[in-house]
Amino acid sequence: MPVSESSLDVRPLNSWIPAARGGMLVISGPCSAETHDQVMQTARELAALGKVQVFRSGVWKPRTRPGKFEGKGEEALGWLQQVKTLTGLMTAVEVATPSHVELCLKYGIDMVWIGARTSVNPFSVQEITQALKGTQLPVLVKNPLNPDLDLWIGVIERIHQAGIDKMAAIHRGFNTYEKSRYRNAPLWEIPIELRRIFPGLPVICDPSHISGNRQLLLPVAQQAVDLDYAGLMIESHCNPRQALTDARQQITPQQLDALLHKLVIRQAASPRRQPCQVLQTFRRQIDDIDLQILEMLARRMALVEQIGYLKKEHDITILQIRRWNSIYKDRMLRASELGLNPGFLKKMLELVHKESIHIQNQIMNTENPKDIV
Ligand code: PEP
Ligand code: MN
């Protein structure tokens, strides 16, 4: 069911996080607090950049499999308290239970975030809201792992109903069945729809968890800037290769500095440059979509090949005219519902079908399937 617009009375970001220079909020810090030295060194280097407002760090780490580093817990909260005193940076920690919230309050943590693995579970979120009631603690809400906008909205609403009005959403990408070059597919249309529904809610992009590697950080961060996000959360570590969690996606504070320097921050007020910016954003989306089309075509042809072997084994003809007819009618109908030109679609369908027949013909006429090139 489509979600309609609704109102969410939240405070502007710069009323609870000191205004970022250049208007872009930057949250950075390690995926996990590992040692006192690692936390302090990373925080000092980040603070020296003068471009980061909030120091983030995981203290309780939700791990997919047991037996791995699960965070330092309460001990690390003491380190973060020191970060705040020594560097002046605000601090942010992931919470997944009411007792996490209570401990963050005890150690004066400035804001908490709900992680993607917690956002999927309304029971957990509801429990956390009990601990948040009456606290005024700012809360950042990461999108749930799965691409379900309603579920994300539900978390935001639950937190807001607990009386929290210092809020932001964090877009960290989504788990999808399709493999892509991202660790978590960005599916930009979902946060864009969230912003349409809650125009006052700041949305921050987390390029680290979208990318899953250092190479994609810059293009993802640039895309977020081009889409006018309120800020970026990027993981950094004084020694990323030694990191106990998310080693592939973390960068040093110096690399963060270089990345922020490379970002083109556009002036919305410059009418002459505006068409170019929009063009670039659209082109990046086209690149993504084309890649998805190619991946889907490759999957379709792999299935066609498997069907070819079955047909060969059971002596079934390649062409089943009734099946082709029903595919044709169904796809043409769907295409017209989607507003696609029927002439174009007819040609495309015929081309795909021709290639499918060609693949199966090769299978039928080859003794050894490996001979197929
Ligand atoms: C994190 O920020 O380190 C984290 C665990 O993120 P997510 O919940 O987005 O996976
Ligand atoms: Mn991480």
Short mmCIF file of C-alpha atoms and ligand atoms in Angstrom, two decimals:
data_model
loop_
_atom_site.label_atom_id
_atom_site.label_comp_id
_atom_site.label_asym_id
_atom_site.label_seq_id
_atom_site.Cartn_x
_atom_site.Cartn_y
_atom_site.Cartn_z
CA MET A 1 0.00 0.00 0.00
CA PRO A 2 1.49 3.38 -0.91
CA VAL A 3 2.36 5.51 2.08
CA SER A 4 0.82 8.95 2.05
CA GLU A 5 2.41 12.18 3.16
CA SER A 6 2.27 12.79 6.87
CA SER A 7 3.70 15.28 9.23
CA LEU A 8 6.60 14.64 11.54
CA ASP A 9 7.47 17.45 13.84
CA VAL A 10 11.26 17.28 14.09
CA ARG A 11 13.82 19.94 14.94
CA PRO A 12 16.19 21.17 12.26
CA LEU A 13 19.56 19.43 12.34
CA ASN A 14 21.58 22.59 13.03
CA SER A 15 19.57 23.22 16.21
CA TRP A 16 21.10 20.13 17.87
CA ILE A 17 24.34 19.61 15.92
CA PRO A 18 26.47 22.75 15.60
CA ALA A 19 26.20 23.92 12.00
CA ALA A 20 28.64 22.21 9.71
CA ARG A 21 31.00 24.34 7.67
CA GLY A 22 29.80 24.44 4.09
CA GLY A 23 26.42 23.13 5.23
CA MET A 24 27.34 19.43 5.03
CA LEU A 25 27.20 17.44 8.26
CA VAL A 26 29.98 14.84 8.51
CA ILE A 27 29.82 11.97 10.98
CA SER A 28 32.90 9.78 11.05
CA GLY A 29 34.77 7.32 13.21
CA PRO A 30 35.53 3.63 13.32
CA CYS A 31 33.05 0.88 12.60
CA SER A 32 33.98 -0.45 16.07
CA ALA A 33 35.80 0.91 19.09
CA GLU A 34 38.58 -1.67 19.47
CA THR A 35 41.17 -0.22 21.81
CA HIS A 36 41.63 2.99 23.77
CA ASP A 37 44.57 3.99 21.53
CA GLN A 38 42.72 3.30 18.27
CA VAL A 39 39.71 5.36 19.39
CA MET A 40 41.79 8.29 20.67
CA GLN A 41 44.15 8.40 17.67
CA THR A 42 41.30 8.22 15.15
CA ALA A 43 39.34 10.90 17.01
CA ARG A 44 42.35 13.25 17.30
CA GLU A 45 43.11 12.92 13.58
CA LEU A 46 39.46 13.47 12.65
CA ALA A 47 39.11 16.49 14.92
CA ALA A 48 42.26 18.00 13.38
CA LEU A 49 40.58 18.03 9.95
CA GLY A 50 38.04 20.54 11.20
CA LYS A 51 35.43 19.00 8.90
CA VAL A 52 33.82 16.41 11.15
CA GLN A 53 31.13 17.27 13.68
CA VAL A 54 30.28 13.89 15.17
CA PHE A 55 32.49 10.95 16.16
CA ARG A 56 30.73 7.64 15.56
CA SER A 57 31.70 4.25 16.91
CA GLY A 58 30.11 0.87 17.34
CA VAL A 59 30.44 -0.43 20.88
CA TRP A 60 28.07 -3.40 20.66
CA LYS A 61 28.52 -5.06 17.27
CA PRO A 62 25.77 -7.18 15.71
CA ARG A 63 27.73 -9.96 13.94
CA THR A 64 26.24 -12.26 11.35
CA ARG A 65 28.04 -15.33 12.74
CA PRO A 66 29.01 -16.00 16.37
CA GLY A 67 32.58 -16.16 17.58
CA LYS A 68 33.74 -12.86 16.07
CA PHE A 69 34.61 -9.54 17.74
CA GLU A 70 31.38 -8.27 19.30
CA GLY A 71 32.55 -4.89 20.60
CA LYS A 72 34.02 -3.64 23.85
CA GLY A 73 30.71 -2.63 25.42
CA GLU A 74 30.61 -0.31 28.42
CA GLU A 75 34.40 0.05 28.63
CA ALA A 76 34.43 1.74 25.22
CA LEU A 77 31.76 4.25 26.31
CA GLY A 78 34.37 5.63 28.72
CA TRP A 79 36.77 6.13 25.79
CA LEU A 80 34.08 8.02 23.88
CA GLN A 81 33.47 10.24 26.88
CA GLN A 82 37.17 11.08 26.74
CA VAL A 83 36.95 11.79 22.99
CA LYS A 84 34.26 14.33 23.71
CA THR A 85 36.28 16.06 26.44
CA LEU A 86 39.58 16.05 24.56
CA THR A 87 38.43 16.88 21.02
CA GLY A 88 35.07 18.61 21.46
CA LEU A 89 33.51 16.24 18.89
CA MET A 90 29.98 15.05 19.59
CA THR A 91 29.65 11.27 19.97
CA ALA A 92 27.27 8.71 18.46
CA VAL A 93 26.82 5.01 19.28
CA GLU A 94 24.59 2.22 17.93
CA VAL A 95 21.97 0.93 20.37
CA ALA A 96 19.99 -2.27 20.04
CA THR A 97 18.48 -2.75 23.51
CA PRO A 98 17.03 -0.55 26.30
CA SER A 99 20.11 -1.18 28.46
CA HIS A 100 22.36 0.14 25.65
CA VAL A 101 20.33 3.37 25.74
CA GLU A 102 20.64 3.61 29.52
CA LEU A 103 24.41 3.13 29.36
CA CYS A 104 24.76 5.76 26.60
CA LEU A 105 22.87 8.22 28.81
CA LYS A 106 25.09 7.33 31.78
CA TYR A 107 28.25 8.11 29.75
CA GLY A 108 26.89 11.32 28.19
CA ILE A 109 26.83 10.03 24.60
CA ASP A 110 25.33 12.82 22.46
CA MET A 111 23.21 10.75 20.09
CA VAL A 112 22.42 7.13 19.33
CA TRP A 113 21.56 5.30 16.15
CA ILE A 114 19.32 2.32 15.51
CA GLY A 115 21.16 -0.12 13.25
CA ALA A 116 19.79 -1.83 10.16
CA ARG A 117 19.49 -5.19 11.93
CA THR A 118 17.39 -3.62 14.69
CA SER A 119 15.23 -1.48 12.38
CA VAL A 120 13.78 -4.67 10.89
CA ASN A 121 12.26 -5.69 14.23
CA PRO A 122 9.31 -3.68 15.61
CA PHE A 123 9.53 -5.56 18.96
CA SER A 124 13.13 -4.43 19.51
CA VAL A 125 12.32 -0.89 18.40
CA GLN A 126 9.34 -0.75 20.74
CA GLU A 127 11.51 -1.87 23.67
CA ILE A 128 14.12 0.77 22.86
CA THR A 129 11.44 3.48 22.83
CA GLN A 130 10.63 2.63 26.47
CA ALA A 131 14.19 3.61 27.43
CA LEU A 132 14.08 6.74 25.26
CA LYS A 133 10.88 8.20 26.76
CA GLY A 134 11.50 11.52 28.51
CA THR A 135 15.21 11.61 27.60
CA GLN A 136 15.49 14.10 24.69
CA LEU A 137 18.31 11.91 23.36
CA PRO A 138 18.78 12.50 19.60
CA VAL A 139 18.19 9.36 17.51
CA LEU A 140 19.37 8.48 14.01
CA VAL A 141 17.38 5.74 12.32
CA LYS A 142 19.14 3.53 9.79
CA ASN A 143 17.01 1.95 7.11
CA PRO A 144 16.10 -1.71 7.73
CA LEU A 145 18.19 -4.32 5.91
CA ASN A 146 15.41 -5.13 3.47
CA PRO A 147 14.04 -2.58 1.00
CA ASP A 148 10.80 -1.91 2.87
CA LEU A 149 9.98 1.78 3.15
CA ASP A 150 7.00 1.16 5.45
CA LEU A 151 9.20 -0.64 7.95
CA TRP A 152 11.67 2.27 7.99
CA ILE A 153 8.81 4.75 8.44
CA GLY A 154 7.46 2.59 11.28
CA VAL A 155 10.74 2.89 13.21
CA ILE A 156 10.81 6.66 12.70
CA GLU A 157 7.20 6.95 13.88
CA ARG A 158 7.79 4.77 16.95
CA ILE A 159 10.82 6.82 18.02
CA HIS A 160 8.94 10.05 17.42
CA GLN A 161 5.96 8.83 19.44
CA ALA A 162 8.37 8.28 22.34
CA GLY A 163 8.74 12.07 22.44
CA ILE A 164 12.03 12.30 20.50
CA ASP A 165 12.11 15.27 18.14
CA LYS A 166 15.84 15.44 17.43
CA MET A 167 15.89 12.85 14.69
CA ALA A 168 17.43 11.99 11.36
CA ALA A 169 17.28 9.01 9.04
CA ILE A 170 20.37 7.25 7.73
CA HIS A 171 20.36 5.64 4.30
CA ARG A 172 22.83 2.73 4.42
CA GLY A 173 21.59 0.71 1.44
CA PHE A 174 19.55 -2.49 1.22
CA ASN A 175 20.08 -6.22 1.06
CA THR A 176 18.77 -7.44 -2.26
CA TYR A 177 18.67 -10.86 -3.83
CA GLU A 178 20.35 -9.50 -6.94
CA LYS A 179 24.13 -9.29 -6.71
CA SER A 180 25.49 -5.87 -7.51
CA ARG A 181 28.76 -3.99 -7.20
CA TYR A 182 27.53 -2.55 -3.90
CA ARG A 183 27.58 -4.31 -0.55
CA ASN A 184 24.09 -2.91 -0.02
CA ALA A 185 22.21 -1.63 -3.07
CA PRO A 186 21.47 2.09 -2.66
CA LEU A 187 17.98 2.01 -4.27
CA TRP A 188 17.99 5.81 -4.15
CA GLU A 189 14.27 5.96 -4.93
CA ILE A 190 13.43 4.67 -1.42
CA PRO A 191 15.09 7.49 0.59
CA ILE A 192 13.80 9.98 -1.99
CA GLU A 193 10.26 8.75 -1.29
CA LEU A 194 10.97 8.96 2.47
CA ARG A 195 11.97 12.62 2.00
CA ARG A 196 8.82 13.28 0.00
CA ILE A 197 6.71 11.86 2.84
CA PHE A 198 8.62 13.56 5.68
CA PRO A 199 9.99 16.78 4.15
CA GLY A 200 11.29 18.04 7.50
CA LEU A 201 13.25 14.89 8.39
CA PRO A 202 16.99 15.21 7.66
CA VAL A 203 18.37 12.24 5.72
CA ILE A 204 22.05 11.34 6.01
CA CYS A 205 23.82 8.99 3.62
CA ASP A 206 26.17 6.23 4.83
CA PRO A 207 28.35 5.51 1.76
CA SER A 208 30.50 3.06 3.78
CA HIS A 209 27.81 0.42 4.23
CA ILE A 210 26.38 1.02 0.76
CA SER A 211 29.80 0.57 -0.90
CA GLY A 212 31.41 -2.13 1.22
CA ASN A 213 34.76 -1.08 -0.24
CA ARG A 214 36.92 2.03 -0.40
CA GLN A 215 36.72 2.48 -4.20
CA LEU A 216 33.00 3.21 -4.34
CA LEU A 217 32.93 5.66 -1.42
CA LEU A 218 33.54 8.79 -3.49
CA PRO A 219 30.94 8.17 -6.23
CA VAL A 220 28.32 7.18 -3.65
CA ALA A 221 29.08 10.22 -1.47
CA GLN A 222 28.96 12.47 -4.55
CA GLN A 223 25.60 11.01 -5.52
CA ALA A 224 24.30 11.80 -2.02
CA VAL A 225 25.60 15.36 -2.28
CA ASP A 226 23.98 15.74 -5.70
CA LEU A 227 20.70 14.50 -4.24
CA ASP A 228 20.99 17.19 -1.55
CA TYR A 229 21.32 14.91 1.48
CA ALA A 230 21.71 16.58 4.87
CA GLY A 231 24.99 14.83 5.67
CA LEU A 232 27.33 11.88 5.37
CA MET A 233 28.30 9.13 7.79
CA ILE A 234 31.62 7.61 6.68
CA GLU A 235 33.62 5.03 8.64
CA SER A 236 37.24 5.91 9.38
CA HIS A 237 40.01 4.12 11.28
CA CYS A 238 43.59 5.11 12.05
CA ASN A 239 44.68 1.77 10.61
CA PRO A 240 41.85 0.42 8.42
CA ARG A 241 43.62 -2.74 7.27
CA GLN A 242 43.91 -3.90 10.87
CA ALA A 243 40.25 -3.13 11.67
CA LEU A 244 38.37 -5.91 13.46
CA THR A 245 35.14 -5.12 11.57
CA ASP A 246 34.43 -3.76 8.08
CA ALA A 247 38.14 -3.49 7.21
CA ARG A 248 37.48 -3.28 3.47
CA GLN A 249 35.35 -0.16 3.64
CA GLN A 250 37.13 1.97 6.25
CA ILE A 251 39.49 4.81 5.35
CA THR A 252 42.03 6.81 7.33
CA PRO A 253 41.11 10.31 8.53
CA GLN A 254 43.55 11.65 5.88
CA GLN A 255 41.74 9.71 3.16
CA LEU A 256 38.47 11.11 4.48
CA ASP A 257 39.94 14.59 4.16
CA ALA A 258 40.91 13.88 0.52
CA LEU A 259 37.45 12.45 -0.20
CA LEU A 260 35.67 15.47 1.28
CA HIS A 261 37.99 17.74 -0.69
CA LYS A 262 37.11 15.97 -3.96
CA LEU A 263 33.36 16.21 -3.36
CA VAL A 264 31.75 18.82 -5.56
CA ILE A 265 29.35 20.69 -3.33
CA ARG A 266 26.87 22.30 -5.65
CA GLN A 267 25.30 25.67 -5.14
CA ALA A 268 21.58 25.21 -5.56
CA ALA A 269 21.41 28.96 -6.24
CA SER A 270 23.52 28.83 -9.40
CA PRO A 271 20.99 28.53 -12.22
CA ARG A 272 23.65 28.18 -14.96
CA ARG A 273 25.23 25.09 -13.41
CA GLN A 274 21.96 23.49 -12.37
CA PRO A 275 21.19 21.54 -15.61
CA CYS A 276 24.71 20.02 -15.52
CA GLN A 277 24.27 18.75 -11.97
CA VAL A 278 20.92 17.20 -12.74
CA LEU A 279 22.39 15.66 -15.88
CA GLN A 280 25.23 14.05 -13.92
CA THR A 281 22.84 12.66 -11.34
CA PHE A 282 20.61 11.21 -14.04
CA ARG A 283 23.59 9.73 -15.88
CA ARG A 284 24.79 7.94 -12.80
CA GLN A 285 21.30 6.51 -12.35
CA ILE A 286 21.28 5.41 -16.01
CA ASP A 287 24.65 3.67 -15.48
CA ASP A 288 23.21 1.79 -12.53
CA ILE A 289 20.04 0.81 -14.37
CA ASP A 290 21.96 -0.37 -17.45
CA LEU A 291 24.13 -2.55 -15.26
CA GLN A 292 21.01 -4.05 -13.70
CA ILE A 293 19.52 -4.70 -17.15
CA LEU A 294 22.72 -6.50 -18.19
CA GLU A 295 22.77 -8.58 -15.03
CA MET A 296 19.12 -9.54 -15.55
CA LEU A 297 19.74 -10.44 -19.19
CA ALA A 298 22.65 -12.66 -18.18
CA ARG A 299 20.42 -14.40 -15.62
CA ARG A 300 17.66 -14.86 -18.21
CA MET A 301 20.07 -16.43 -20.69
CA ALA A 302 21.48 -18.75 -18.01
CA LEU A 303 17.93 -19.99 -17.36
CA VAL A 304 17.30 -20.38 -21.09
CA GLU A 305 20.40 -22.58 -21.20
CA GLN A 306 19.19 -24.77 -18.33
CA ILE A 307 15.78 -25.14 -20.00
CA GLY A 308 17.63 -26.08 -23.22
CA TYR A 309 19.30 -29.03 -21.48
CA LEU A 310 15.97 -30.17 -20.02
CA LYS A 311 14.32 -29.99 -23.44
CA LYS A 312 17.16 -31.99 -24.95
CA GLU A 313 16.99 -34.63 -22.24
CA HIS A 314 13.21 -35.02 -22.59
CA ASP A 315 13.04 -34.59 -26.37
CA ILE A 316 10.90 -31.48 -26.25
CA THR A 317 10.93 -29.02 -29.16
CA ILE A 318 12.72 -25.74 -28.69
CA LEU A 319 9.80 -23.62 -29.78
CA GLN A 320 6.52 -23.99 -27.90
CA ILE A 321 4.37 -21.58 -29.80
CA ARG A 322 1.64 -21.34 -27.12
CA ARG A 323 4.20 -20.41 -24.48
CA TRP A 324 5.83 -17.81 -26.75
CA ASN A 325 2.41 -16.38 -27.57
CA SER A 326 1.48 -15.99 -23.94
CA ILE A 327 4.86 -14.44 -23.08
CA TYR A 328 4.46 -12.02 -25.97
CA LYS A 329 0.94 -10.94 -25.00
CA ASP A 330 1.76 -10.64 -21.32
CA ARG A 331 4.93 -8.57 -21.82
CA MET A 332 3.27 -6.27 -24.37
CA LEU A 333 0.43 -5.63 -21.94
CA ARG A 334 2.80 -4.91 -19.07
CA ALA A 335 4.90 -2.68 -21.29
CA SER A 336 1.91 -0.59 -22.29
CA GLU A 337 0.91 -0.26 -18.62
CA LEU A 338 4.43 1.05 -17.97
CA GLY A 339 4.12 3.54 -20.82
CA LEU A 340 6.71 1.88 -23.06
CA ASN A 341 6.48 2.24 -26.83
CA PRO A 342 4.92 -1.03 -28.19
CA GLY A 343 7.00 -0.93 -31.42
CA PHE A 344 10.24 -0.73 -29.42
CA LEU A 345 9.18 -3.46 -27.05
CA LYS A 346 8.10 -5.77 -29.87
CA LYS A 347 11.58 -5.50 -31.42
CA MET A 348 13.26 -6.05 -28.05
CA LEU A 349 11.16 -9.11 -27.20
CA GLU A 350 11.81 -10.63 -30.60
CA LEU A 351 15.54 -10.05 -30.22
CA VAL A 352 15.62 -11.66 -26.78
CA HIS A 353 13.52 -14.59 -28.02
CA LYS A 354 15.74 -15.04 -31.09
CA GLU A 355 18.85 -15.17 -28.90
CA SER A 356 17.15 -17.65 -26.54
CA ILE A 357 16.30 -19.94 -29.47
CA HIS A 358 19.85 -19.60 -30.76
CA ILE A 359 21.26 -20.70 -27.38
CA GLN A 360 18.92 -23.71 -27.21
CA ASN A 361 19.65 -24.62 -30.85
CA GLN A 362 23.32 -24.82 -30.02
CA ILE A 363 22.57 -27.09 -27.07
CA MET A 364 20.40 -29.43 -29.19
CA ASN A 365 23.03 -29.69 -31.90
CA THR A 366 26.10 -30.13 -29.77
CA GLU A 367 27.29 -33.50 -28.55
CA ASN A 368 29.36 -32.09 -25.75
CA PRO A 369 27.76 -29.03 -24.15
CA LYS A 370 31.21 -27.67 -23.33
CA ASP A 371 31.78 -27.13 -27.09
CA ILE A 372 29.37 -24.22 -26.99
CA VAL A 373 31.22 -20.96 -27.25
C1 PEP B 1 27.60 0.32 11.50
O1 PEP B 1 27.27 1.49 11.31
O2 PEP B 1 28.76 -0.03 11.81
C2 PEP B 1 26.61 -0.74 11.27
C3 PEP B 1 26.66 -1.91 11.89
O3 PEP B 1 25.73 -0.36 10.37
P1 PEP B 1 24.41 -1.05 9.76
O4 PEP B 1 23.45 -1.17 10.90
O5 PEP B 1 24.03 -0.05 8.73
O6 PEP B 1 24.82 -2.37 9.18
MN MN B 2 30.42 -0.96 10.01
#
